[in-house]
Short mmCIF file of C-alpha atoms and ligand atoms in Angstrom, two decimals:
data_model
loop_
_atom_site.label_atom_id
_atom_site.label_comp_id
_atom_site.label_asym_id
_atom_site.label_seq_id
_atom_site.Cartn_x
_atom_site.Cartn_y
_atom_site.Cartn_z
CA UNK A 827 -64.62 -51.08 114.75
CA UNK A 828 -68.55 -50.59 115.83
CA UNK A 829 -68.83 -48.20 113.06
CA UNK A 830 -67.21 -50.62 110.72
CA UNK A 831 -69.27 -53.74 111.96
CA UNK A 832 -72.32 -51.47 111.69
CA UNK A 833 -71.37 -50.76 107.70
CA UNK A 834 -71.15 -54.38 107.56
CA UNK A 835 -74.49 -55.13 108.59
CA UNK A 836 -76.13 -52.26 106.41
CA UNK A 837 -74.28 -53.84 103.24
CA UNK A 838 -75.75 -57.18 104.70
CA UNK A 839 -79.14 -56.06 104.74
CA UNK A 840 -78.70 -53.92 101.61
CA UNK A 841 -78.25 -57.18 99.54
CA UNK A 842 -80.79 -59.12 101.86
CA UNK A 843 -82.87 -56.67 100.53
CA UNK A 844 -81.98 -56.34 97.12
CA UNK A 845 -81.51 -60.09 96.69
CA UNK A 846 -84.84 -60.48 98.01
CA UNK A 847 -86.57 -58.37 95.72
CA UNK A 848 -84.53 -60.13 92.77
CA UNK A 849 -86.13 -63.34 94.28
CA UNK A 850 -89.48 -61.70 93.95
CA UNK A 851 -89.09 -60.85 90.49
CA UNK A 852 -87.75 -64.23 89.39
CA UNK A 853 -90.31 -66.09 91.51
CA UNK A 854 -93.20 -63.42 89.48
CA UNK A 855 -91.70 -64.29 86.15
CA UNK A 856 -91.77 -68.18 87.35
CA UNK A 857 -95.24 -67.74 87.84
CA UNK A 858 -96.16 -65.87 84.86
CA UNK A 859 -94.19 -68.80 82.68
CA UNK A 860 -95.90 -71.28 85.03
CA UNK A 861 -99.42 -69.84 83.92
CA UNK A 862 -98.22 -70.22 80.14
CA UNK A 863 -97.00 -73.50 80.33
CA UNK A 864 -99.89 -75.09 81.99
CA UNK A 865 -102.77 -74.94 79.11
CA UNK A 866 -103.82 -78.57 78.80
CA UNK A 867 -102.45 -79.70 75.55
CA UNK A 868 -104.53 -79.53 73.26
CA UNK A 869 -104.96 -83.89 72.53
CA UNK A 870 -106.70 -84.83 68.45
CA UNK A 871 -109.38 -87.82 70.12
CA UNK A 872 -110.82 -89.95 67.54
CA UNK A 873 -113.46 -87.23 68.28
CA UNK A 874 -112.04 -84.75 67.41
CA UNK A 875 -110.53 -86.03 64.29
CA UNK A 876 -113.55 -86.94 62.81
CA UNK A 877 -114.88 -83.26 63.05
CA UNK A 878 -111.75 -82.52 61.08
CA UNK A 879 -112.11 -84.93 58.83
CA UNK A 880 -115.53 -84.19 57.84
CA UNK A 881 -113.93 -80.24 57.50
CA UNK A 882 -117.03 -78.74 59.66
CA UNK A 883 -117.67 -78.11 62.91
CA UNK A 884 -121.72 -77.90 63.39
CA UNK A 885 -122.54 -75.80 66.63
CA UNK A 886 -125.75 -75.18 67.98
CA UNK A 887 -126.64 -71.45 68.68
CA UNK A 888 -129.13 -69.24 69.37
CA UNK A 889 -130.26 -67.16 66.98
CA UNK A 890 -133.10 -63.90 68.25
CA UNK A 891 -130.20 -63.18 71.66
CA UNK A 892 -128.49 -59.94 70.78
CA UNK A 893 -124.82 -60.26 71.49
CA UNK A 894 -124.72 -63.80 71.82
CA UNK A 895 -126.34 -65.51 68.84
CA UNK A 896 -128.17 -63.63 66.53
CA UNK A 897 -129.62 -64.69 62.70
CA UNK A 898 -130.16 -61.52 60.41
CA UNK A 899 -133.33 -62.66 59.15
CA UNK A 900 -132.32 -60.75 55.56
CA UNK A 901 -128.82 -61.38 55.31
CA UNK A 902 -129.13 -65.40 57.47
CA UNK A 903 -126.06 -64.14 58.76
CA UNK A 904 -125.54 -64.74 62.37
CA UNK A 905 -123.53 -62.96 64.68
CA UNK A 906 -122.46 -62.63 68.60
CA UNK A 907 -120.18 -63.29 71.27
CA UNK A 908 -121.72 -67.14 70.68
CA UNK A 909 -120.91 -67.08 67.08
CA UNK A 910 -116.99 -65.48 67.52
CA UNK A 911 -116.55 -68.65 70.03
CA UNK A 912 -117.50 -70.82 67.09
CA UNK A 913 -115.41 -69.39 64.88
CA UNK A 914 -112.69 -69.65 66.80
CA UNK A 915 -112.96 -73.02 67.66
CA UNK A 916 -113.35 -73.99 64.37
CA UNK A 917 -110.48 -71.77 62.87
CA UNK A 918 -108.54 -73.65 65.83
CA UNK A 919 -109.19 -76.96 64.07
CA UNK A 920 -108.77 -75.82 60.95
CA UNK A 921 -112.29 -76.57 59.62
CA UNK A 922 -115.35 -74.30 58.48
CA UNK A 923 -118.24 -73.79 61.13
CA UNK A 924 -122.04 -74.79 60.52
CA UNK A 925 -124.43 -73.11 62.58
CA UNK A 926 -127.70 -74.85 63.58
CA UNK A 927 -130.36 -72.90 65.73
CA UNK A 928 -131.50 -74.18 68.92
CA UNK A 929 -133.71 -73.94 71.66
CA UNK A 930 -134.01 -74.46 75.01
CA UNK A 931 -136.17 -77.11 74.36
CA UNK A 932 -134.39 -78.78 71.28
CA UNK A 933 -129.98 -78.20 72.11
CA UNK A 934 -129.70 -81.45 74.16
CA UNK A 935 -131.50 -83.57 71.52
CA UNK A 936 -129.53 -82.41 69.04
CA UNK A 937 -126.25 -82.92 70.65
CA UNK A 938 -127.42 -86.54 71.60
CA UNK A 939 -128.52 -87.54 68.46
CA UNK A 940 -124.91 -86.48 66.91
CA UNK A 941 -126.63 -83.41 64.74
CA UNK A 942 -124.16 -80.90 66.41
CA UNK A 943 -120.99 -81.12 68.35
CA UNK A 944 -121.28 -78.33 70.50
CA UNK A 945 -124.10 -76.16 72.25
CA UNK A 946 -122.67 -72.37 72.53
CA UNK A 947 -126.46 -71.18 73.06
CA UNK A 948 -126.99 -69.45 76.62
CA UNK A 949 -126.71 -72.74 78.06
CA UNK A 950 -126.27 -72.76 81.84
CA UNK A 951 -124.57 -74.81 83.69
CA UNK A 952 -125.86 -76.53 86.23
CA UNK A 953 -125.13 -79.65 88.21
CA UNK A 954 -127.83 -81.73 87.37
CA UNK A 955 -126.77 -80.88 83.59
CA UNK A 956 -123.40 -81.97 84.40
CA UNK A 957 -124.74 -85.54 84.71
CA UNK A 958 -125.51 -85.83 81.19
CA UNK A 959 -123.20 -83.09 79.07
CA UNK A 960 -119.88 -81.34 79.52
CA UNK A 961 -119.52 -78.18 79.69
CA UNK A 962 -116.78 -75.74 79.40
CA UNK A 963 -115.25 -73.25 82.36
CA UNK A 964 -118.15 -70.45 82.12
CA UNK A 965 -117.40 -68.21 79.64
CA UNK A 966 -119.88 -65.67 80.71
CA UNK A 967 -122.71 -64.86 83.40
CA UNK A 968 -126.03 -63.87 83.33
CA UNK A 969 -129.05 -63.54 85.94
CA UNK A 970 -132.43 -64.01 85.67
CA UNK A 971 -135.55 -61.41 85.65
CA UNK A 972 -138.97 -61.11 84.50
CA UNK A 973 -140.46 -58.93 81.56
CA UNK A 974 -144.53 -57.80 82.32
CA UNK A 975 -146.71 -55.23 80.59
CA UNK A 976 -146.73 -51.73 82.17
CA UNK A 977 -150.31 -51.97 82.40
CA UNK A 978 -149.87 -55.27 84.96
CA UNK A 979 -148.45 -52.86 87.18
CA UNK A 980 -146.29 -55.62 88.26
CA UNK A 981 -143.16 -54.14 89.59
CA UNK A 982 -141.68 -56.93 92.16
CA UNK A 983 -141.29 -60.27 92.95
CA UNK A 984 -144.89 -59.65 95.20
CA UNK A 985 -146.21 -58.90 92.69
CA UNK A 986 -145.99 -62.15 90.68
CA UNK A 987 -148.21 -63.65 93.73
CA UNK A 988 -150.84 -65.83 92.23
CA UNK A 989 -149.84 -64.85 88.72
CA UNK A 990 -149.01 -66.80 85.93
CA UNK A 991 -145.90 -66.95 84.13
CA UNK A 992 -144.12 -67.63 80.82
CA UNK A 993 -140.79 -69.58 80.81
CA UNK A 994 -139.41 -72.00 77.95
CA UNK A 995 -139.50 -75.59 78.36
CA UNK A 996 -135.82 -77.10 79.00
CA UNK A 997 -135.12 -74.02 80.57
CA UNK A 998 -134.19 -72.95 84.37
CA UNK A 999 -136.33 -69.93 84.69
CA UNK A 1000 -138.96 -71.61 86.42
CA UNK A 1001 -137.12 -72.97 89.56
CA UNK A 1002 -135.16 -69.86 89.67
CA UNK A 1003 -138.10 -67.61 89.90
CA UNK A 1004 -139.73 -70.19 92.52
CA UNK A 1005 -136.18 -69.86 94.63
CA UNK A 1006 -136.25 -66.19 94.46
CA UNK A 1007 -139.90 -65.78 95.66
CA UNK A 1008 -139.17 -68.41 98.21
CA UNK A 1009 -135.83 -66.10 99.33
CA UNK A 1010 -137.61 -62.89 99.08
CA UNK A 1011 -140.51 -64.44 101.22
CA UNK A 1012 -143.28 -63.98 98.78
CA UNK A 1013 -144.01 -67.69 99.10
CA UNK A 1014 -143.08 -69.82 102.20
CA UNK A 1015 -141.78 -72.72 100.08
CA UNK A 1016 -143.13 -75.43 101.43
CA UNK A 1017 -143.42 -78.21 99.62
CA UNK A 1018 -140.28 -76.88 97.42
CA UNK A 1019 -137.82 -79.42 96.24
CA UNK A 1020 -135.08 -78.76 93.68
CA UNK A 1021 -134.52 -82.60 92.72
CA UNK A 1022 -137.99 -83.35 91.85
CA UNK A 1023 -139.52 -79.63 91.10
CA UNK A 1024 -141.66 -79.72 87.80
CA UNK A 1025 -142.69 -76.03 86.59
CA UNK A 1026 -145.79 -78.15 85.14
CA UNK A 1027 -147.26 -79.08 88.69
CA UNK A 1028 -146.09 -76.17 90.59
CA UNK A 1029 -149.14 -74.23 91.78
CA UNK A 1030 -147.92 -72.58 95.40
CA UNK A 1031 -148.22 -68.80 95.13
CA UNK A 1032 -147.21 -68.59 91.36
CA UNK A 1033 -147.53 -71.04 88.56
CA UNK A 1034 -145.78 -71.58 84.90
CA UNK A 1035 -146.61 -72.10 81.75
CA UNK A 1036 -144.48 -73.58 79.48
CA UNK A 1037 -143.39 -72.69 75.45
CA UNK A 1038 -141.06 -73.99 72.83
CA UNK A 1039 -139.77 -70.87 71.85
CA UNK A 1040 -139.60 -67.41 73.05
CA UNK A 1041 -141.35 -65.47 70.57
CA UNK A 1042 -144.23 -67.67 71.68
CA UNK A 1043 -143.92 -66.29 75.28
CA UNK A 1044 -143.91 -62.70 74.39
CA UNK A 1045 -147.47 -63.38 71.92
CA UNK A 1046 -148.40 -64.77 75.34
CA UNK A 1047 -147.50 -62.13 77.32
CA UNK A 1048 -149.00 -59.52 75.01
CA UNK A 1049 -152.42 -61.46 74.36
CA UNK A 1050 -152.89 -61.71 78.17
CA UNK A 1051 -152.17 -65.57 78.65
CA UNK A 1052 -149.64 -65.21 80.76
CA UNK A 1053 -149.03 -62.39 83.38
CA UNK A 1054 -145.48 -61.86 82.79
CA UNK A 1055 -142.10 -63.56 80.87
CA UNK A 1056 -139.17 -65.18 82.74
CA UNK A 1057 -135.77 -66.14 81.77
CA UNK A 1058 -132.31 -64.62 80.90
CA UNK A 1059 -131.90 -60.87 81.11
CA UNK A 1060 -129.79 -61.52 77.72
CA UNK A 1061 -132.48 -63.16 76.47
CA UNK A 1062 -135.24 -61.11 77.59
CA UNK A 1063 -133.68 -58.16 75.74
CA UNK A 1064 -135.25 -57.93 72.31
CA UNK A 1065 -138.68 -58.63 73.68
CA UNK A 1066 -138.42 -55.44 75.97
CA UNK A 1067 -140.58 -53.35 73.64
CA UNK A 1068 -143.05 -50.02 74.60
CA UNK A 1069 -145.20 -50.39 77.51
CA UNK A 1070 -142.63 -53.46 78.59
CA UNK A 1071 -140.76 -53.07 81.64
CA UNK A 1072 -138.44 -55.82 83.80
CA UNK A 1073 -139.55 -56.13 86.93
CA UNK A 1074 -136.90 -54.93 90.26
CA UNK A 1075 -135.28 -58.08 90.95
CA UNK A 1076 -131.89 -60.01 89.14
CA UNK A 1077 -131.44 -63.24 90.91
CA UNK A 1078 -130.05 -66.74 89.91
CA UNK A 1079 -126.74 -66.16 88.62
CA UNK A 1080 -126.73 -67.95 85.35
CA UNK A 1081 -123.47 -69.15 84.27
CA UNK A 1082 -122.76 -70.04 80.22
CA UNK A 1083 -120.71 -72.79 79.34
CA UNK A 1084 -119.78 -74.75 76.00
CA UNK A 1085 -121.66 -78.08 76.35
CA UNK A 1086 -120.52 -81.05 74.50
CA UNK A 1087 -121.03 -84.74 75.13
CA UNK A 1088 -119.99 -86.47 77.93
CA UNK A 1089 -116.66 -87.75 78.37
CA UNK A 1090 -115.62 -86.91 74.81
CA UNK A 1091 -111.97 -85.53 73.68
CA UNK A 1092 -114.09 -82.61 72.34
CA UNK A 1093 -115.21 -81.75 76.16
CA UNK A 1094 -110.88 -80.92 76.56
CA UNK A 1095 -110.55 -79.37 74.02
CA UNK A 1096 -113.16 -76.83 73.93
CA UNK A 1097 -112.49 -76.31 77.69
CA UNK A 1098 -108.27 -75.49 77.16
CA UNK A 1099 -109.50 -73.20 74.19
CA UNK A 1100 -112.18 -71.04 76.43
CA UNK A 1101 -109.50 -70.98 79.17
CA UNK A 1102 -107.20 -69.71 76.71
CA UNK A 1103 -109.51 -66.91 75.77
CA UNK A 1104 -110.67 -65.86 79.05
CA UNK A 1105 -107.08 -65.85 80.16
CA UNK A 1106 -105.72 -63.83 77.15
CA UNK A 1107 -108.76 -61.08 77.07
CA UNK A 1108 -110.23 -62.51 74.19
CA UNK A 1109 -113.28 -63.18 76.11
CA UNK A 1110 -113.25 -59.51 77.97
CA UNK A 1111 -113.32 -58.18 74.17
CA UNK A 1112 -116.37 -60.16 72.95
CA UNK A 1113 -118.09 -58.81 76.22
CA UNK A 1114 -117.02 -55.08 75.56
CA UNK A 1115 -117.43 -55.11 71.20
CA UNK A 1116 -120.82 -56.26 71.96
CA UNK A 1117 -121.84 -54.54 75.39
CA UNK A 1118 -122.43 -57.28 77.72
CA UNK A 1119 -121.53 -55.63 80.73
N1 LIG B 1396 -129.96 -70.00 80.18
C1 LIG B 1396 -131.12 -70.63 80.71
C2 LIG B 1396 -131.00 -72.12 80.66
O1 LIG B 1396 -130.02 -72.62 80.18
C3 LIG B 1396 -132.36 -70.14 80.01
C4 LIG B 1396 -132.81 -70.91 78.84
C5 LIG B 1396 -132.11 -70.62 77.54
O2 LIG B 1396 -130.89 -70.56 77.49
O3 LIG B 1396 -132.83 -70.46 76.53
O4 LIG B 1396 -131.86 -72.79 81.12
#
């Protein structure tokens, strides 16, 4: 009798167990379906249509950031992780893309005045931005650093005291290089606000310059003007020649979205289709084909 009660309650447990485990498994597969099934549809605005209509998307890129958006200057062609993302959005729609270059200083304009739809040009996100664009779930994250001469014998965030640096107008360098000295203790900060700080009147321990482009910063740099170049380690890249080093500090995490205006279908759309690809690896394979990590 105990022994047979005993049997009972190991076959009990047996397919507790096993039934358990089965729940597991279906509640897994649930999940995985779940994941599938919630991509926002993808809804044709007026927007939207129009771009389809006219048969081209026009995207704003960059085109001297290796990996991202890059012009061949013989061939015009351009390529990068930027470019693919363009592509793909406009194979999505079923129309052919048209790239524009951009800067810092001229993507927002562009976008407002209706020249492009999208920015897919190293554009961080920030909330301030967020005000006046939409931008997609970051596709991608950079820092920030700072490119001197060898001969500055500039090696740290000290040593930018009193100095006087390149950044790009339109651009976030500035404030992030003020926030790192500030965090490091270089400079005590006082004085610092992020709502109203202007790289233009910022004098306290370090000051800026600003440019409209970034080969104009590196003439800078190498013609003395300016003591040393700050921005994107992505974008600092191809104007790390000889006798050019990055200083030792990465700070200011610099997340990439697509930006597109405000409140438009477009904004959806673009956002389901960069989920999509971060979710399905597409994303992870831009990064690894062109060495991002
Ligand atoms: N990514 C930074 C920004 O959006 C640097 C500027 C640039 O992208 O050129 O401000």
């Amino acid at each position: 009798m105990k022994m047979r009660k005993l049997l009972a309650l190991g076959l009990s447990l047996a397919m507790a167990v096993s039934l358990c485990g089965t729940m597991a498994f279906a509640e897994e597969e649930t999940e995985v379906e779940t994941e599938a099934e919630t991509e926002a549809p993808l809804v044709i605005t007026e927007d939207i249509q129009e771009i389809i209509d006219r048969g081209v998307l026009r995207v704003g890129v960059k085109n001297a950031v290796e990996g991202f958006g890059y012009q061949d200057t013989l061939t015009g062609e351009y390529s990068g992780m930027e470019i693919d993302i363009a592509n793909l959005i406009a194979e999505e729609l079923g129309v052919d893309v048209e790239f524009t270059t951009v800067t810092a200083a001229t993507r927002t304009e562009l976008l407002d005045s209706g020249d492009i739809d999208c920015v897919i040009a190293t554009f961080t996100i920030t909330d301030e931005r967020r005000e006046s664009w939409d931008f997609s779930t970051p596709y991608y994250t950079d820092h920030v650093t700072v490119l001197v001469k060898d001969s500055s014998e500039i090696t740290d965030l000290e040593g930018l005291l009193d100095k006087t640096v390149g950044v790009s107008s339109g651009s976030t360098s500035a404030r992030s290089l003020v926030e790192a000295m500030i965090e490091a203790g270089v400079i005590d900060g006082e004085g610092y606000d992020a709502e109203t700080f202007d790289a233009a009147l910022w004098t306290d321990g370090v000051s800026f310059r600003q440019y409209d482009d970034y080969p104009a910063i590196s003439t800078a740099l190498e013609s003395d003007e300016i003591d040393a170049f700050c921005v994107d380690k992505s974008i600092l890249a191809i104007y790390k020649t000889e006798g050019r080093s990055y200083i030792d500090a990465e700070f200011a995490p610099q997340e990439y979205g697509v930006a597109t205006t405000k409140d438009s279908g477009f904004s959806a759309y673009v956002d389901t289709l960069i989920n999509r690809w971060l979710n399905d690896g597409t994303i992870d394979g831009f990064i690894e084909e062109y060495a991002l990590d």
